[in-house]
Each structure stands twice: as structure tokens, then as C-alpha cells.
Coordinates of C-alpha atoms in Angstrom, one line a residue:
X23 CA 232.3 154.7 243.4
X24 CA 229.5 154.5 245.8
X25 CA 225.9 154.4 245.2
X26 CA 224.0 157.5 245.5
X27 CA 221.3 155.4 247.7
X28 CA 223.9 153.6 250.0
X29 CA 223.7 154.0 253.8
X30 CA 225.9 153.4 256.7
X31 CA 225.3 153.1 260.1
X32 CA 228.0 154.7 262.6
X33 CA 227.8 153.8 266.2
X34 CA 230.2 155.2 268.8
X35 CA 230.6 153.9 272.1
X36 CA 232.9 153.5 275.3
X37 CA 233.2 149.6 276.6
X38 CA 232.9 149.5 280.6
X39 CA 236.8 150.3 281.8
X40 CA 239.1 147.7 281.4
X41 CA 242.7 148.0 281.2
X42 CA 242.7 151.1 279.7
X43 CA 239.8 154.0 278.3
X44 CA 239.0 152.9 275.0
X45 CA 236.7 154.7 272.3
X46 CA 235.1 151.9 269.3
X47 CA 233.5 153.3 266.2
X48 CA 231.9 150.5 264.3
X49 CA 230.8 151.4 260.7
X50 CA 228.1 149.0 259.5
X51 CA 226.9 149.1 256.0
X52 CA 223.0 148.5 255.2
X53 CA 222.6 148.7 251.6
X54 CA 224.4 149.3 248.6
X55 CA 228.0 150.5 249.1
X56 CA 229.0 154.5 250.7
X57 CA 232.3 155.7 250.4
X58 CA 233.6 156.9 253.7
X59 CA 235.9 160.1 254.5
X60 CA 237.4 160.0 258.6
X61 CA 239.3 162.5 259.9
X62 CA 241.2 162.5 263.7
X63 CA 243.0 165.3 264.8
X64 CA 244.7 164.3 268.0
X65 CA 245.8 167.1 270.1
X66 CA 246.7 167.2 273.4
X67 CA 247.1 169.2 276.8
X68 CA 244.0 170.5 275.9
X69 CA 244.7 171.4 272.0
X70 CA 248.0 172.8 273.1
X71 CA 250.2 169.7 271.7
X72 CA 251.0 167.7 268.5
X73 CA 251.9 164.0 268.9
X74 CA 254.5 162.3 267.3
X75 CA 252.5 159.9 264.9
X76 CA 253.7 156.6 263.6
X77 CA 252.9 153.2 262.4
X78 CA 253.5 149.8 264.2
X79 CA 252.1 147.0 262.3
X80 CA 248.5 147.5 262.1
X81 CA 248.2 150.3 264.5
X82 CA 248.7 154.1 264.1
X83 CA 250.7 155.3 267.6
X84 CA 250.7 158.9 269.0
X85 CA 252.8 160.1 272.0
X86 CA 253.6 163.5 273.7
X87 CA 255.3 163.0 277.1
X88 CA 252.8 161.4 279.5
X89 CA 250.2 160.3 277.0
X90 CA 250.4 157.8 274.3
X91 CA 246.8 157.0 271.9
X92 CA 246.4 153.9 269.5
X93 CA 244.1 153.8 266.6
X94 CA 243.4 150.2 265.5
X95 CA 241.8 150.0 262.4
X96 CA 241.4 147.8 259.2
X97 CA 240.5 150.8 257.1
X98 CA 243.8 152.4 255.2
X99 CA 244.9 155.4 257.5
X100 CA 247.7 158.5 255.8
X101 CA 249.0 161.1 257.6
X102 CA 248.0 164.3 256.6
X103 CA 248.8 167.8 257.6
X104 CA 249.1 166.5 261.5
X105 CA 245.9 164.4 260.7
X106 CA 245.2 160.5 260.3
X107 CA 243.0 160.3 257.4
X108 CA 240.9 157.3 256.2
X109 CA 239.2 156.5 252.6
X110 CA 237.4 153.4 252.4
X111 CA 234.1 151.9 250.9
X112 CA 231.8 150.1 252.9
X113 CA 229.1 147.9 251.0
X114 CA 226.1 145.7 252.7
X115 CA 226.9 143.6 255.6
X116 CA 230.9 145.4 255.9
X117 CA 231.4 146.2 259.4
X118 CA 234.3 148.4 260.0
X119 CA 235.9 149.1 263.2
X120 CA 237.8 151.5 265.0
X121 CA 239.4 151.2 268.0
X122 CA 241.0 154.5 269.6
X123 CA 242.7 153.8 273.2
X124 CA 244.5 155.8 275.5
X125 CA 247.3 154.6 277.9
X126 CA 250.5 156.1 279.8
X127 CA 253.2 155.9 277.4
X128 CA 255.7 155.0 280.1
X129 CA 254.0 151.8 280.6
X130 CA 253.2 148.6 278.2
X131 CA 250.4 149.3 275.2
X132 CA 247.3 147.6 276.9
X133 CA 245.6 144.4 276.0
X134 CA 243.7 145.5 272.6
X135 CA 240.1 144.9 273.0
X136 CA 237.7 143.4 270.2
X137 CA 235.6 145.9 269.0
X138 CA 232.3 143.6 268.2
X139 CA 233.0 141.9 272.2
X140 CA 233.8 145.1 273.8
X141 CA 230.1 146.7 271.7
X142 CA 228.4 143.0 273.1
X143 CA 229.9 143.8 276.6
X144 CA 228.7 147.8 276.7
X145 CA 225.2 146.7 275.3
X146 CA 224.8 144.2 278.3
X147 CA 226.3 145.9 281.0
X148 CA 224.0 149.5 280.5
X149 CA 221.1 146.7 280.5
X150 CA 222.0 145.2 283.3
X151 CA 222.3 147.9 285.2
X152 CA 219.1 149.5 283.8
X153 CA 217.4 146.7 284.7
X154 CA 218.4 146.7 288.2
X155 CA 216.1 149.2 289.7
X156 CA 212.4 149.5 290.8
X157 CA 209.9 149.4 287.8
X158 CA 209.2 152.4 286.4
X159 CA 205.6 153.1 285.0
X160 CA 204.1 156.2 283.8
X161 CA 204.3 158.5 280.8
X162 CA 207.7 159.4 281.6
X163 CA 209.1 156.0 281.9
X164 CA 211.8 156.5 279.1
X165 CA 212.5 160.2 280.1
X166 CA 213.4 158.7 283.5
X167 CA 215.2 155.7 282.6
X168 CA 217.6 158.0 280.1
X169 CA 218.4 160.4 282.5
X170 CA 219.2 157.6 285.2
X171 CA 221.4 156.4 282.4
X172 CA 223.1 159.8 282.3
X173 CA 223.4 160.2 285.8
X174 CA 225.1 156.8 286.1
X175 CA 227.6 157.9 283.1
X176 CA 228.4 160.7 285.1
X177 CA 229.8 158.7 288.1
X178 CA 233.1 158.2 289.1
X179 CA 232.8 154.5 289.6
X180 CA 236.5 154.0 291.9
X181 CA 235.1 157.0 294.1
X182 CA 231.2 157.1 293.6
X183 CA 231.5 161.4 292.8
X184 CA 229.1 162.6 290.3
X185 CA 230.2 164.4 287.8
X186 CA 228.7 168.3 287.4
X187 CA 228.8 167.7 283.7
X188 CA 231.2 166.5 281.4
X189 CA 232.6 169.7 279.6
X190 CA 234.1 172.8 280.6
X191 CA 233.5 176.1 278.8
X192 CA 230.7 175.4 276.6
X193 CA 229.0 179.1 276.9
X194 CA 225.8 180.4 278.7
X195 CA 225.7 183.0 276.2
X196 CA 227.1 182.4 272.5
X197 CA 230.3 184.9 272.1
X198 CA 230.4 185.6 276.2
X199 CA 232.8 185.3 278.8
X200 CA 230.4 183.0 281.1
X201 CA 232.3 180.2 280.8
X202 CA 233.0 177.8 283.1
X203 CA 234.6 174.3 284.4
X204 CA 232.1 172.0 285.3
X205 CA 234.1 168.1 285.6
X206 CA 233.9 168.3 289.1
X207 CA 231.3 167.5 292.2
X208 CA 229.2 169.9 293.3
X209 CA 228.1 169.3 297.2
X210 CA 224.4 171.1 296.7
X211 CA 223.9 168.0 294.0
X212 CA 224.0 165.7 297.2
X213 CA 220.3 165.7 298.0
X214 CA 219.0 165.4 294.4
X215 CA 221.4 163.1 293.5
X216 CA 220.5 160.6 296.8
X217 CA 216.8 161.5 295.9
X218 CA 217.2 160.6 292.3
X219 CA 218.9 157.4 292.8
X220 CA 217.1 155.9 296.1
X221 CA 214.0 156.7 294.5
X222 CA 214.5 154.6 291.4
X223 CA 215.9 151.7 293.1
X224 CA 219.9 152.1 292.7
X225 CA 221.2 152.0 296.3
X226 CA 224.5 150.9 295.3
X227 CA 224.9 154.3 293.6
X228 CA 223.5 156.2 296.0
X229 CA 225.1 154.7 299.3
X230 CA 228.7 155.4 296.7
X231 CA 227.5 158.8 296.6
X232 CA 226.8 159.2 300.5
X233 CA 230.6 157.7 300.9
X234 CA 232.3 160.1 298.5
X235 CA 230.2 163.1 300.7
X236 CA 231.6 162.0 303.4
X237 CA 235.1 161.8 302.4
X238 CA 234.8 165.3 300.5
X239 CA 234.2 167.1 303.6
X240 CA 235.9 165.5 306.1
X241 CA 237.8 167.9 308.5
X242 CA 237.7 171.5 309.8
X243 CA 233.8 172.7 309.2
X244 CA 235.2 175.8 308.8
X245 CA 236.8 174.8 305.1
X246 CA 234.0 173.1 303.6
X247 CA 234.1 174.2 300.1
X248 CA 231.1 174.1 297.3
X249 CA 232.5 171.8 295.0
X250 CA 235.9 169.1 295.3
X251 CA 237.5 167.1 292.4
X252 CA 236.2 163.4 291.5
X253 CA 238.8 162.0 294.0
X254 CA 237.5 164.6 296.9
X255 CA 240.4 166.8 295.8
X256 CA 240.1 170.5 297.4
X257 CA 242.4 172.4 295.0
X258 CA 241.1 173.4 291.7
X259 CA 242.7 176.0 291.0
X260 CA 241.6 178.5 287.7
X261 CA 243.4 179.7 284.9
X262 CA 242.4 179.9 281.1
X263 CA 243.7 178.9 277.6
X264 CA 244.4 181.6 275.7
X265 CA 245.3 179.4 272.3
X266 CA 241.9 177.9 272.6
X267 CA 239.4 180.4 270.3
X268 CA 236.5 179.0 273.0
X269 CA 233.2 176.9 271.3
X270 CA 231.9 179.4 268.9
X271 CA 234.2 182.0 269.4
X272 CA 232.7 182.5 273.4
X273 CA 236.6 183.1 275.2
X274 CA 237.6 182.8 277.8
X275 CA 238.1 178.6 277.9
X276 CA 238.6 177.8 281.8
X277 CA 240.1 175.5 283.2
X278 CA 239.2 175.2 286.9
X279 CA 236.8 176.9 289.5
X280 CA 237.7 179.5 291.3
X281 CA 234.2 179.5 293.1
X282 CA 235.5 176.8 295.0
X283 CA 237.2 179.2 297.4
X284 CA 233.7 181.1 297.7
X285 CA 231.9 181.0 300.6
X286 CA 228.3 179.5 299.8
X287 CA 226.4 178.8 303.6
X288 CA 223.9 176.9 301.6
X289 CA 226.1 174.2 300.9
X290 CA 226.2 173.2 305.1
X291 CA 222.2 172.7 304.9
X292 CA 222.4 170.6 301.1
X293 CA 225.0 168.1 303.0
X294 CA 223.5 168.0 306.6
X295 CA 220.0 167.7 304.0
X296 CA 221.4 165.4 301.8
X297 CA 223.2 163.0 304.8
X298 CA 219.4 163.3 306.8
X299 CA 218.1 161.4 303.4
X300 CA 220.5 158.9 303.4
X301 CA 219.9 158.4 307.1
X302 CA 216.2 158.0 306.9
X303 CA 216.3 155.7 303.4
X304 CA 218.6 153.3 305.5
X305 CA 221.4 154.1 303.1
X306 CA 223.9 154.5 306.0
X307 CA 224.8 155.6 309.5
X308 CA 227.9 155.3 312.3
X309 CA 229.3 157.5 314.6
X310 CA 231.8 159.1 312.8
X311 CA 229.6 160.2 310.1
X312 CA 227.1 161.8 312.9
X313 CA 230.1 163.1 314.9
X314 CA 231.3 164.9 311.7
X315 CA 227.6 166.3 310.7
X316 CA 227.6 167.7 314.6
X317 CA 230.9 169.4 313.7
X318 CA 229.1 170.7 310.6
X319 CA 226.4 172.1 312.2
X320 CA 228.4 173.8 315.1
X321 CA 230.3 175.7 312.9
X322 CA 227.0 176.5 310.9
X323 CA 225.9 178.0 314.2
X324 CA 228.4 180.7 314.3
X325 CA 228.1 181.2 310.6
X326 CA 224.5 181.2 309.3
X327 CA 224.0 184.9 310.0
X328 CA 227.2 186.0 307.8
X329 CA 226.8 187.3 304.0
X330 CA 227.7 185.0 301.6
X331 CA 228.2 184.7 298.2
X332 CA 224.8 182.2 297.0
X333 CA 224.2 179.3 295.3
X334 CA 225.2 180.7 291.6
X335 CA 228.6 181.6 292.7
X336 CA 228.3 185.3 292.3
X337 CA 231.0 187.2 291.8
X338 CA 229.9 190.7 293.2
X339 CA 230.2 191.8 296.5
X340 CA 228.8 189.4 299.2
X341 CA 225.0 189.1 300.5
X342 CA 222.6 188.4 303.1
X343 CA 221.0 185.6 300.1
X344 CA 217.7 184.1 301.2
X345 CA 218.1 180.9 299.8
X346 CA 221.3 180.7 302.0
X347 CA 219.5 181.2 305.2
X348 CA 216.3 179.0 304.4
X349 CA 219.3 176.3 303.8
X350 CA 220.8 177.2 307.3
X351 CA 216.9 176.8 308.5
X352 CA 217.3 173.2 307.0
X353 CA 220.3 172.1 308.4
X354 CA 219.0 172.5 312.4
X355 CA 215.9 171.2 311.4
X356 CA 217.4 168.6 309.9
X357 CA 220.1 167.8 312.7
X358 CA 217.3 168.5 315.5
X359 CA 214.8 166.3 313.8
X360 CA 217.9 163.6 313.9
X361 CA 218.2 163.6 317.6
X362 CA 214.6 163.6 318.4
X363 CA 213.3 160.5 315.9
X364 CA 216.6 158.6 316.7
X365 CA 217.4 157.3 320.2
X366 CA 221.7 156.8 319.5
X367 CA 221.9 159.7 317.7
X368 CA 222.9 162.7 320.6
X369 CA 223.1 166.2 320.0
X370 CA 221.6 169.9 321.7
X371 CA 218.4 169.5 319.9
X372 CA 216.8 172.1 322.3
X373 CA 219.3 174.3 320.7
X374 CA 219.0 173.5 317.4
X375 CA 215.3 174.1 317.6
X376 CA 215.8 177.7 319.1
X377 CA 218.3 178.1 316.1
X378 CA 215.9 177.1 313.8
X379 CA 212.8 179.0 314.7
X380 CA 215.1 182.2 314.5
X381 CA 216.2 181.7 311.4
X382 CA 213.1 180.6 310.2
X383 CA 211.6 184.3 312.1
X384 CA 215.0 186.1 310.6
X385 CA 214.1 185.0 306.9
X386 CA 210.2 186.3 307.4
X387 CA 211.1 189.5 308.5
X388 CA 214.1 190.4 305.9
X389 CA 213.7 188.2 302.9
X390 CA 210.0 188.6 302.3
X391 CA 208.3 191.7 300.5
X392 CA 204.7 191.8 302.4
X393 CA 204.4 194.8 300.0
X394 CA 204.4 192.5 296.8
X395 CA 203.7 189.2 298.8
X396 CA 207.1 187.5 297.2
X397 CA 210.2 186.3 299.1
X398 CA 213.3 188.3 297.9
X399 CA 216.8 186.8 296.7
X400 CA 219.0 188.7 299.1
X401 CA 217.7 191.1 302.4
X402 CA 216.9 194.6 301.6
X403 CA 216.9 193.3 297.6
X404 CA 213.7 194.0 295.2
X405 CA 215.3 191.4 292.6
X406 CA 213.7 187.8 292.7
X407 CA 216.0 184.5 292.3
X408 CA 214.2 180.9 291.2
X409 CA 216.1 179.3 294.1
X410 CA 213.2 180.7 295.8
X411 CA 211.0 177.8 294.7
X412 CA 213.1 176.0 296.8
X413 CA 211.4 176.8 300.1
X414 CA 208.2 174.5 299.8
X415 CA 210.5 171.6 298.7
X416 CA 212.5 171.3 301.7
X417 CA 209.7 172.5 304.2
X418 CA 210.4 175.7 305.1
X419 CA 206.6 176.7 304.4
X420 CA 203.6 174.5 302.9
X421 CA 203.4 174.2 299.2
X422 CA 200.1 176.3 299.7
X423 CA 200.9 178.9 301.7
X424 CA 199.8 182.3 300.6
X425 CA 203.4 183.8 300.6
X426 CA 205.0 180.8 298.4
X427 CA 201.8 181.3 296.2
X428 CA 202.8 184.6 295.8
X429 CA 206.4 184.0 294.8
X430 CA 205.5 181.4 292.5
X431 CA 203.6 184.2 290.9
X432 CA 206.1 186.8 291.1
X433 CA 208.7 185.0 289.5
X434 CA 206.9 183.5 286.8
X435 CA 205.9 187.3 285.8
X436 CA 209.4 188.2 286.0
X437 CA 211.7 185.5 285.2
X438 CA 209.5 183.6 282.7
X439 CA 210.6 183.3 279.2
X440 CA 209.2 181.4 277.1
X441 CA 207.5 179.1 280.0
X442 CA 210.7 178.6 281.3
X443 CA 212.6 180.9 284.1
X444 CA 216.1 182.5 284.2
X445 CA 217.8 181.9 287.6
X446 CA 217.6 186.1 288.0
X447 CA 217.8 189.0 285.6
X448 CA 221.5 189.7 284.7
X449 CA 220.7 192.7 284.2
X450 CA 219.4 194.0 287.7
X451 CA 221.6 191.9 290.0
X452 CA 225.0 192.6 290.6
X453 CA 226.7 189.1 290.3
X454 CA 230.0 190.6 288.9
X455 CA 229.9 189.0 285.8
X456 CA 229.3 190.9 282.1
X457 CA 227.1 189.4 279.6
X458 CA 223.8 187.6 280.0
X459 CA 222.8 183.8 279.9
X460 CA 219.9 181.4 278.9
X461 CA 216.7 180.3 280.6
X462 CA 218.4 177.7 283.2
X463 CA 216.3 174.4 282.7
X464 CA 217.1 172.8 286.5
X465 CA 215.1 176.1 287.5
X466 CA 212.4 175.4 285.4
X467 CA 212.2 172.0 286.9
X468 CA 212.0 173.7 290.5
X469 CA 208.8 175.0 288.8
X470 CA 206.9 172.0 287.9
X471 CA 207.8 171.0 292.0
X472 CA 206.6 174.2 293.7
X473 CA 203.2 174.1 291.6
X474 CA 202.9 170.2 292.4
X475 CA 203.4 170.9 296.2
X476 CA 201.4 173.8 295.3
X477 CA 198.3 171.5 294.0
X478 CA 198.5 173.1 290.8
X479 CA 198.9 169.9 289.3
X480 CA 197.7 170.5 285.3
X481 CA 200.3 173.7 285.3
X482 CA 203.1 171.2 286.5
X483 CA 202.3 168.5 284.2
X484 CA 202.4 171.4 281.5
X485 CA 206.0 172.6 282.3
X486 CA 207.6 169.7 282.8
X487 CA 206.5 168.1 279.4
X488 CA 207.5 171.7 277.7
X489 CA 210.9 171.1 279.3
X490 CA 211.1 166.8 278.2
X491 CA 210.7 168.9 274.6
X492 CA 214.1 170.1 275.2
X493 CA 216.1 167.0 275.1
X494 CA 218.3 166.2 272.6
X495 CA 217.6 163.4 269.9
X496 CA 219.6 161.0 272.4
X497 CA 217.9 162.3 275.7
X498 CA 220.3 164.8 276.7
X499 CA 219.8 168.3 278.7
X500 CA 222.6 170.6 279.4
X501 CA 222.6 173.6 281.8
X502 CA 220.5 176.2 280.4
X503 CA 218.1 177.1 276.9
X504 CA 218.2 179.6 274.8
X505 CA 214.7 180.3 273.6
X506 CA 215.6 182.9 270.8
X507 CA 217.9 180.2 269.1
X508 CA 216.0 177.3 270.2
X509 CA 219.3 175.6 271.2
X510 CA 221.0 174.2 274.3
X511 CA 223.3 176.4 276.4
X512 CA 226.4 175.6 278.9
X513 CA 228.3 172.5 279.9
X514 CA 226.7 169.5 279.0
X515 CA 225.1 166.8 280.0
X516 CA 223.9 168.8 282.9
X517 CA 223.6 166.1 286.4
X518 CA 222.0 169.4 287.7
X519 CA 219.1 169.1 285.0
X520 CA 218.7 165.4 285.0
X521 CA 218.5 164.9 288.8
X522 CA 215.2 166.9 288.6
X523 CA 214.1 165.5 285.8
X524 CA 213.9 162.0 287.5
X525 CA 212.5 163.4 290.7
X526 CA 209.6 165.5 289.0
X527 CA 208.8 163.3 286.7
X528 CA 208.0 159.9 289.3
X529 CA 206.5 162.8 291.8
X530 CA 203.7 163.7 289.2
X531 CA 202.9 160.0 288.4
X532 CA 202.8 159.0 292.2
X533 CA 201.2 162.2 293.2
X534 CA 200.4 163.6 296.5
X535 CA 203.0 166.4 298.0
X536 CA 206.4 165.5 299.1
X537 CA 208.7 167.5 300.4
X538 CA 213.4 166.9 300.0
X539 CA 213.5 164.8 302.8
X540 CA 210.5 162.6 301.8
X541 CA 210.7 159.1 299.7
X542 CA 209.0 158.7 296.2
X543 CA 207.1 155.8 294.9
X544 CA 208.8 155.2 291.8
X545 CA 205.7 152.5 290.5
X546 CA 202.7 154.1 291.9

């Protein structure tokens, strides 16, 4: 028997990618003695399939077709009801591994690692790597570093693609249908993600990053999509799991993202955006890459004026969306801004200016309410979208002008919950979907920037502390926040809610505005 004041410590880990994926759980006893229970349920095909268990000397072996898993272990394992089961005691100073590793199971079981090297080797390579970029000083030094962390976990290290998140189908609403697959690489997470990562120091990342945009949307400007697999895949292809119950009970589980057939024109002004950063940090440039943003923005030319259907993927009828044309407004600016500062880079800037200024005249006349002094989320709309705080942070007005003071304003009043903002009320804009969602926390970052450009600096500092309260007890945000609950919402970890994090959180210890395009001191 154990003793009723016993305690264990459990740490799970991954080791850095050998031979083959590997998950270690170490089990470390601290005082007295605890009897343990461990349960693993291996299914696979996503729940869909038992594997045929069995023993081979000291380690437990499950196959199904492609995919083979060992569990190496010295606990006693038993098969019961298609479950490994474990009993064991661990006293003071035990330290019980195991060692779970997948492999093809058409090719020779990999090299078994040892757990206490492979926890040695993980410990020194995250601090290595954490130590590799500028200093960060501040208040929100470990907030910062944590969420670099994340962002670096999320990374694709053969192709340098950042991962949206690392789930699919974890639900915006408990018990709704908004569900979604977010394991792949969303092109608008270009520019935060350069941002992010040349700011704190880690160019190897971001230059990766630049390579695998490059890749993704190489050839006909015409078929860049909004998102691509890890691997700059185009087809991802939707379809849902009708034996999976869903997290909670929330069904539909989804597998795939059939948004990435949408068209979204603000995705042409995040890459041309995010490719101008890269440019101007030194990360990168040749020819081809500048011959293929030229081909971008030609076909943006033709395009810009079209309706579309927005950044949040909606599923409704398509609109005139006024974050997509401030977007279009960025990538001439961007492009002509290119041609003007930099003497081998050639392209109609003349043009590009013209295009520019008439977009820039287009969005004034049709996607601002003079009436309520508020920029609107789609022309000839009343309804207000947070991706209108967007428009000081990549230039398209000062961070003071009266008419982004005013849409700060407006959607605060009507999208603020809590201190933290929806993306849009569900309930007045047609995006085709049933159901409602949380408060969406990268929004609520896009706060704490428009009232820092805004010189509102007390009210920034205030939200973007509320929304560090959020994090999980390891440092974790995912997509959105339910405030009723007090729970996190929607595929998780969110790259989409880190990103910001890091950005904000060096802008408001360097201070002074900055707008996308515009480097941070990180040790101010």
C-alpha cells in the first residue's frame, strides 16, 4: 500500500527528432511511496482502428497496416479490454520510465532511445535555442520567451511552415458545429510570424519561414490559396468523422479545410507584406523571389476590386470586406515602396502608386460610416469587424487619426466583452455558419496595438496584461475565450495568439509607434 502523504512527479516530454517520434514519461518519486494506475488506449486512423497488441521481450508492440507503436517500459503492463494497463508503486528516489515510439511497421523497429538521455538532450536543446536570441528585458520577459517557445514547437523544422495550431476540432462554442482543422499554415501568419521571430533575435527561423512562403505560392498568382499543408501541399481536402462524438460532445470533427479553396484577397497584401519585412530586415532577396512578388501583384491588380470571402473564412455569400481592400492598399504600397528605396529591384511603381491612392480613396468613400465616424467590415455593411484595428498597424492611417479613434471606440462598445473583443457579432453578420463563438484573444491583442499606436498607452498596458491572465498554467493560449465559463476556446496552441503576444508585449516595453513593416527593439 502506498502512503496517504506520498507524491510523484510525472513529466512528459518529446526528445528533438531522431530516428523516429518518440513520447517519454518519467515518473519520479519524492517522498514516501504512491501507487500508480496508467492507462493507454491506442487507437488509430484517428480513433477509427484497434491495433493488434503483443509482447516482444520487454516491449509491448501495436500494428494496424501502415503504423506500428512500442511501449517500452519497466513497470508490469496487461492487456485489458483493448487497453495496456500498468500497476506499480513508486517510492523516494524510483524513477520510472516510459518510452512510447512510433515507426512505419514495414520498416525495422528504430534505435530505442534512453529515456533519462533523451530528457538530458530535450532539456539542453530548448535551452539552447532559448538562449540564442536577443536579450529580452521587461515585465513580460517570460510571457515572451514562452510563447517564442511555442512558436518554435510549432515549426515544421524539414520545411520551416508554422503550424496554425496543433489540433483540429477543438470547438469555438461547447456543443457547436464550429469546428475546424487547424494543422496547417496559414499565409496571413507570414507577417506576424517574420515580425515575431526577427524581432526576438531568431533569424534562422524566420529566413525558414520566408523559404517555405516562397515555395507555398510559387506559380499561377491567380491560385494562391489562404492556407497549404506543412510540406506547401495545396490539396486539403474536407470531410468529417462521424464515429468521433467531437471534444465535449461539439460534432462535427473535421478533418481538412475547405476554406482553402475560398477566395480571401487579403492574403496577396499579408505575403507581398510579409516578403517586404523580410526584405527590409535583410532576411533575404533574389530575382526570382521579386520576379514572383511582381506576378503577385499583377494579378492583384485585376483582382483587388472583386468581392471576396474575408479573412475569417466566411461562408455566406461573398463581400466587398474592408480589411480585404486596406490589404490590397498594402500590397502596392508595399511593392511601390520596394522599387523606389531599392535601386535592382524594377517594377511600374508610378502605377502602383496610382493603384494605391485609389484604393486607399475607394476604402474612404465605401468602408467608412462618416455618420458614426467608424470604418465598416464590408461596403454598404453597418456591422463592425476587429480586423479593423488592423488599419493603423500596417499604415493605412496614423494611429491618431480621428477616424481610427473612432473605430477603436466603436468596436470596443460593440464587440467588447468582458475587456476582450469578438471578431464580429454572429448574430448580425451573415457568415453562413450556425452557432456562436468566444471572445477571439489574437483580436484582443490587435487592441492593445491600435491603442499603443493610438498613444493610449495605460489602456494598452491594461489589456494586454488582462489577456497574459489567460494563459494556461504552462503558458499556453488557444484561439478564442469564453468569458461566461472562464475557459479556453478552439484549436490549441493558437500561433495566431502567440505571434501577437510577442510583438505587443516588446512594443509596449520599447515604446514609441511602430507600424507592420517597422523593426522592434526587443532590449530597449
Amino acid at each position: 500500500m502506498g502512503d496517504r502523504d506520498g507524491s510523484v512527479r510525472v513529466s512528459d516530454f518529446m526528445p528533438p527528432r531522431g530516428e523516429a517520434p518518440d513520447i517519454v514519461r518519467i515518473v519520479e518519486g519524492l517522498s514516501g511511496s504512491v501507487e500508480m494506475h496508467g492507462e493507454l488506449a491506442l487507437r488509430l486512423d484517428y480513433g477509427r482502428i484497434r491495433p493488434w497488441v503483443h509482447h516482444d521481450g520487454e516491449q509491448m508492440v501495436a500494428v494496424a497496416g501502415p503504423d506500428s507503436l512500442r511501449l517500452r517500459t519497466p513497470a508490469p503492463t496487461r492487456g485489458h479490454e483493448w487497453t495496456t494497463v500498468s500497476d506499480f508503486t513508486v517510492r523516494r528516489g524510483d524513477r520510472v520510465p516510459f518510452v512510447l515510439t512510433w515507426s512505419p511497421s514495414f520498416e525495422a523497429a528504430p534505435t530505442p532511445v534512453d529515456p533519462e538521455q533523451a530528457l538530458a538532450d530535450t532539456l539542453d536543446y530548448w535551452r539552447t535555442w532559448a538562449g540564442q536570441g536577443h536579450a529580452i528585458e521587461g515585465p513580460y520577459r517570460d510571457a515572451i520567451r514562452r510563447s517564442l517557445i511555442t512558436l518554435k514547437a510549432l515549426t515544421y523544422a524539414p520545411t520551416g511552415g508554422i503550424v496554425a495550431a496543433a489540433t483540429t476540432s477543438l470547438p469555438e462554442q461547447i456543443g457547436g458545429p464550429r469546428n475546424w482543422d487547424y494543422r496547417y499554415c496559414w499565409l496571413r501568419d507570414s507577417t506576424y510570424a517574420l515580425q515575431a521571430l526577427q524581432a526576438a533575435g531568431y533569424t534562422d527561423e524566420a529566413k525558414a519561414w520566408r523559404d517555405w512562403l516562397l515555395r507555398a505560392v510559387a506559380g499561377d498568382p491567380s491560385e494562391l490559396q489562404i492556407m497549404y499543408s506543412l510540406d506547401g501541399s495545396r490539396r486539403l481536402p474536407e470531410f468529417e468523422l462521424p464515429w468521433l462524438r467531437g471534444y465535449e460532445g461539439s460534432a462535427p470533427v473535421r478533418i481538412g479545410n475547405a476554406a482553402s479553396d475560398q477566395l480571401q484577397l487579403d492574403v496577396w497584401g499579408e505575403t507581398l507584406d510579409g516578403l517586404a519585412l523580410a526584405r527590409e530586415a535583410g532576411i533575404g532577396s533574389d530575382a526570382d523571389a521579386w520576379d514572383l512578388q511582381v506576378a503577385l501583384m499583377e494579378h492583384l491588380e485585376g483582382a483587388w476590386d472583386k468581392p471576396d470571402n474575408g479573412l475569417w473564412e466566411m461562408r455566406g455569400d461573398r463581400r466587398h470586406f474592408t480589411h480585404s481592400k486596406v490589404m490590397a492598399w498594402v500590397a502596392a504600397d508595399r511593392m511601390a515602396t520596394a522599387v523606389r528605396n531599392h535601386d535592382e529591384l524594377h517594377g511600374p511603381a508610378d502605377r502602383w502608386e496610382q493603384l494605391r491612392d485609389t484604393i486607399h480613396a475607394d476604402v474612404l468613400a465605401h468602408g467608412f460610416d462618416a455618420e458614426r465616424n467608424t470604418f465598416v467590415q464590408s461596403y454598404g455593411a453597418t456591422g463592425l469587424d476587429a480586423s479593423l484595428l488592423l488599419i493603423p498597424r500596417v499604415g493605412f492611417l496614423p494611429g491618431d487619426d480621428p477616424r481610427v479613434l473612432g473605430t477603436i471606440d466603436a468596436i470596443r462598445a460593440d464587440l467588447s466583452e468582458d475587456g476582450m473583443l469578438k471578431r464580429y457579432q454572429t448574430s448580425s453578420s451573415d457568415d453562413g455558419l450556425p452557432g456562436s463563438e468566444g471572445l477571439f484573444i489574437a483580436c484582443s491583442f490587435w487592441l492593445v496595438d491600435a491603442l499603443h499606436l493610438a498613444g493610449r498607452e495605460r489602456e494598452a498596458v491594461e489589456v494586454y496584461e488582462r489577456l497574459l491572465g489567460l494563459r494556461n498554467d504552462v503558458g499556453l493560449l488557444s484561439e478564442e475565450w469564453d468569458p461566461v465559463a472562464r475557459r479556453q476556446l478552439g484549436n490549441t496552441p493558437q500561433a495566431f495568439s502567440h505571434f501577437p503576444l510577442v510583438t505587443c508585449g516588446l512594443q509596449l516595453h520599447s515604446g514609441g509607434p511602430r507600424r507592420s513593416h517597422e523593426p522592434i527593439n526587443p532590449s530597449c
